[in-house]
Amino acid sequence: MKIFTYILVILAFALIIFNITLLDFNNLLEGDSMIALIGIAASFCAICILLIFKSSKLLEEKLNGK
């Protein structure tokens, strides 16, 4: 499970980098730039959720004495 979460975090970072390349800094809130901003925000949310999941699993292991 640990490797799977690391792979998902790396994929989310790759999506952030890809969506940054789609941004048009002259018109950030129009067309493909808006979709790219939504994609960047969703990727950041996914990373936060995965990090919370990872820390909760680490806490669970410590509480169980492993």
Coordinates of N, CA and C in Angstrom, one line a residue:
M1 N 0.8 -1.2 0.0 CA 0.0 0.0 0.0 C 0.9 1.3 0.0
K2 N 2.0 1.1 0.7 CA 2.9 2.3 0.7 C 3.4 2.7 -0.6
I3 N 3.8 1.7 -1.4 CA 4.3 2.0 -2.8 C 3.2 2.6 -3.7
F4 N 2.0 2.1 -3.5 CA 0.9 2.6 -4.3 C 0.6 4.1 -4.0
T5 N 0.7 4.5 -2.7 CA 0.4 5.9 -2.4 C 1.6 6.8 -3.0
Y6 N 2.8 6.3 -2.9 CA 3.9 7.0 -3.5 C 3.7 7.2 -5.0
I7 N 3.2 6.1 -5.7 CA 3.0 6.2 -7.1 C 1.9 7.2 -7.4
L8 N 0.8 7.2 -6.6 CA -0.3 8.2 -6.9 C 0.2 9.6 -6.6
V9 N 1.0 9.9 -5.6 CA 1.5 11.2 -5.4 C 2.4 11.7 -6.5
I10 N 3.2 10.8 -7.1 CA 4.1 11.1 -8.2 C 3.2 11.4 -9.4
L11 N 2.2 10.7 -9.6 CA 1.2 10.9 -10.8 C 0.5 12.3 -10.6
A12 N 0.2 12.6 -9.4 CA -0.5 13.9 -9.1 C 0.5 15.1 -9.4
F13 N 1.7 14.9 -9.0 CA 2.7 15.9 -9.3 C 2.9 16.1 -10.8
A14 N 2.9 14.9 -11.5 CA 3.1 15.0 -13.0 C 1.9 15.7 -13.6
L15 N 0.7 15.5 -13.1 CA -0.5 16.2 -13.6 C -0.4 17.7 -13.3
I16 N 0.1 18.1 -12.2 CA 0.3 19.5 -11.9 C 1.2 20.1 -12.9
I17 N 2.4 19.4 -13.2 CA 3.3 20.0 -14.1 C 2.7 20.0 -15.5
F18 N 2.0 19.0 -15.9 CA 1.3 19.0 -17.2 C 0.3 20.2 -17.3
N19 N -0.5 20.4 -16.3 CA -1.5 21.4 -16.3 C -0.9 22.8 -16.3
I20 N 0.3 22.9 -15.7 CA 1.0 24.3 -15.7 C 1.4 24.6 -17.1
T21 N 1.8 23.6 -17.9 CA 2.2 23.9 -19.3 C 1.0 24.3 -20.1
L22 N -0.3 24.0 -19.7 CA -1.4 24.4 -20.5 C -1.9 25.8 -20.1
L23 N -1.4 26.4 -19.1 CA -1.9 27.7 -18.7 C -1.5 28.8 -19.7
D24 N -2.4 29.7 -19.9 CA -2.2 30.9 -20.7 C -2.2 32.0 -19.7
F25 N -1.0 32.6 -19.4 CA -1.0 33.5 -18.3 C -1.6 34.9 -18.6
N26 N -1.9 35.1 -19.9 CA -2.6 36.3 -20.3 C -4.1 36.2 -20.0
N27 N -4.6 35.1 -20.1 CA -6.1 34.8 -19.9 C -6.2 33.6 -19.0
L28 N -6.0 33.8 -17.7 CA -6.0 32.6 -16.8 C -7.4 32.1 -16.6
L29 N -8.4 32.9 -16.7 CA -9.8 32.4 -16.4 C -10.6 32.1 -17.6
E30 N -10.0 31.9 -18.7 CA -10.7 31.6 -20.0 C -10.2 30.3 -20.6
G31 N -11.1 29.6 -21.2 CA -10.8 28.4 -22.1 C -10.1 27.3 -21.3
D32 N -9.0 26.9 -22.0 CA -8.2 25.7 -21.5 C -7.5 26.1 -20.2
S33 N -7.2 27.4 -20.0 CA -6.5 27.8 -18.7 C -7.4 27.5 -17.5
M34 N -8.7 27.7 -17.6 CA -9.6 27.5 -16.5 C -9.6 26.0 -16.2
I35 N -9.6 25.2 -17.2 CA -9.6 23.7 -17.0 C -8.3 23.3 -16.4
A36 N -7.2 23.9 -16.8 CA -5.9 23.6 -16.2 C -5.8 24.0 -14.8
L37 N -6.4 25.1 -14.4 CA -6.5 25.6 -13.0 C -7.3 24.6 -12.1
I38 N -8.4 24.1 -12.7 CA -9.2 23.2 -12.0 C -8.4 21.9 -11.8
G39 N -7.7 21.5 -12.8 CA -6.8 20.3 -12.7 C -5.7 20.4 -11.7
I40 N -5.1 21.6 -11.6 CA -4.1 21.8 -10.6 C -4.6 21.8 -9.2
A41 N -5.8 22.4 -9.0 CA -6.4 22.4 -7.7 C -6.8 21.0 -7.3
A42 N -7.3 20.2 -8.3 CA -7.7 18.8 -8.0 C -6.5 17.9 -7.6
S43 N -5.4 18.2 -8.3 CA -4.2 17.4 -8.0 C -3.6 17.8 -6.6
F44 N -3.7 19.0 -6.3 CA -3.3 19.4 -4.9 C -4.1 18.8 -3.9
C45 N -5.4 18.7 -4.1 CA -6.4 18.1 -3.2 C -6.0 16.6 -3.1
A46 N -5.7 15.9 -4.2 CA -5.4 14.5 -4.2 C -4.1 14.3 -3.4
I47 N -3.1 15.1 -3.5 CA -1.9 15.0 -2.8 C -2.2 15.2 -1.3
C48 N -3.0 16.1 -0.9 CA -3.3 16.3 0.5 C -4.0 15.1 1.1
I49 N -5.0 14.6 0.3 CA -5.7 13.4 0.8 C -4.8 12.2 1.0
L50 N -3.9 12.0 0.0 CA -2.9 10.9 0.1 C -1.9 11.0 1.2
L51 N -1.5 12.3 1.5 CA -0.6 12.5 2.6 C -1.3 12.3 4.0
I52 N -2.6 12.7 4.0 CA -3.3 12.4 5.3 C -3.5 10.9 5.4
F53 N -3.8 10.2 4.4 CA -4.0 8.7 4.4 C -2.7 8.1 4.9
K54 N -1.5 8.5 4.3 CA -0.3 7.9 4.7 C 0.1 8.2 6.2
S55 N -0.2 9.4 6.7 CA 0.1 9.7 8.1 C -0.9 8.9 9.0
S56 N -2.1 8.7 8.6 CA -3.0 7.9 9.4 C -2.6 6.5 9.5
K57 N -2.1 5.9 8.4 CA -1.6 4.5 8.4 C -0.4 4.4 9.3
L58 N 0.5 5.4 9.2 CA 1.7 5.4 10.1 C 1.3 5.5 11.6
L59 N 0.3 6.3 11.9 CA -0.2 6.4 13.2 C -0.8 5.1 13.7
E60 N -1.6 4.5 12.8 CA -2.2 3.2 13.1 C -1.2 2.1 13.4
E61 N -0.1 2.1 12.6 CA 1.0 1.2 12.9 C 1.7 1.4 14.2
K62 N 1.9 2.7 14.6 CA 2.5 3.0 15.9 C 1.6 2.6 17.0
L63 N 0.3 2.8 16.9 CA -0.6 2.4 18.0 C -0.8 0.9 18.1
N64 N -0.7 0.2 17.1 CA -0.8 -1.3 17.1 C 0.5 -1.9 17.6
G65 N 1.6 -1.2 17.7 CA 2.9 -1.7 18.1 C 3.7 -2.4 17.1
K66 N 3.5 -2.1 15.9 CA 4.3 -2.8 14.8 C 5.6 -2.1 14.6

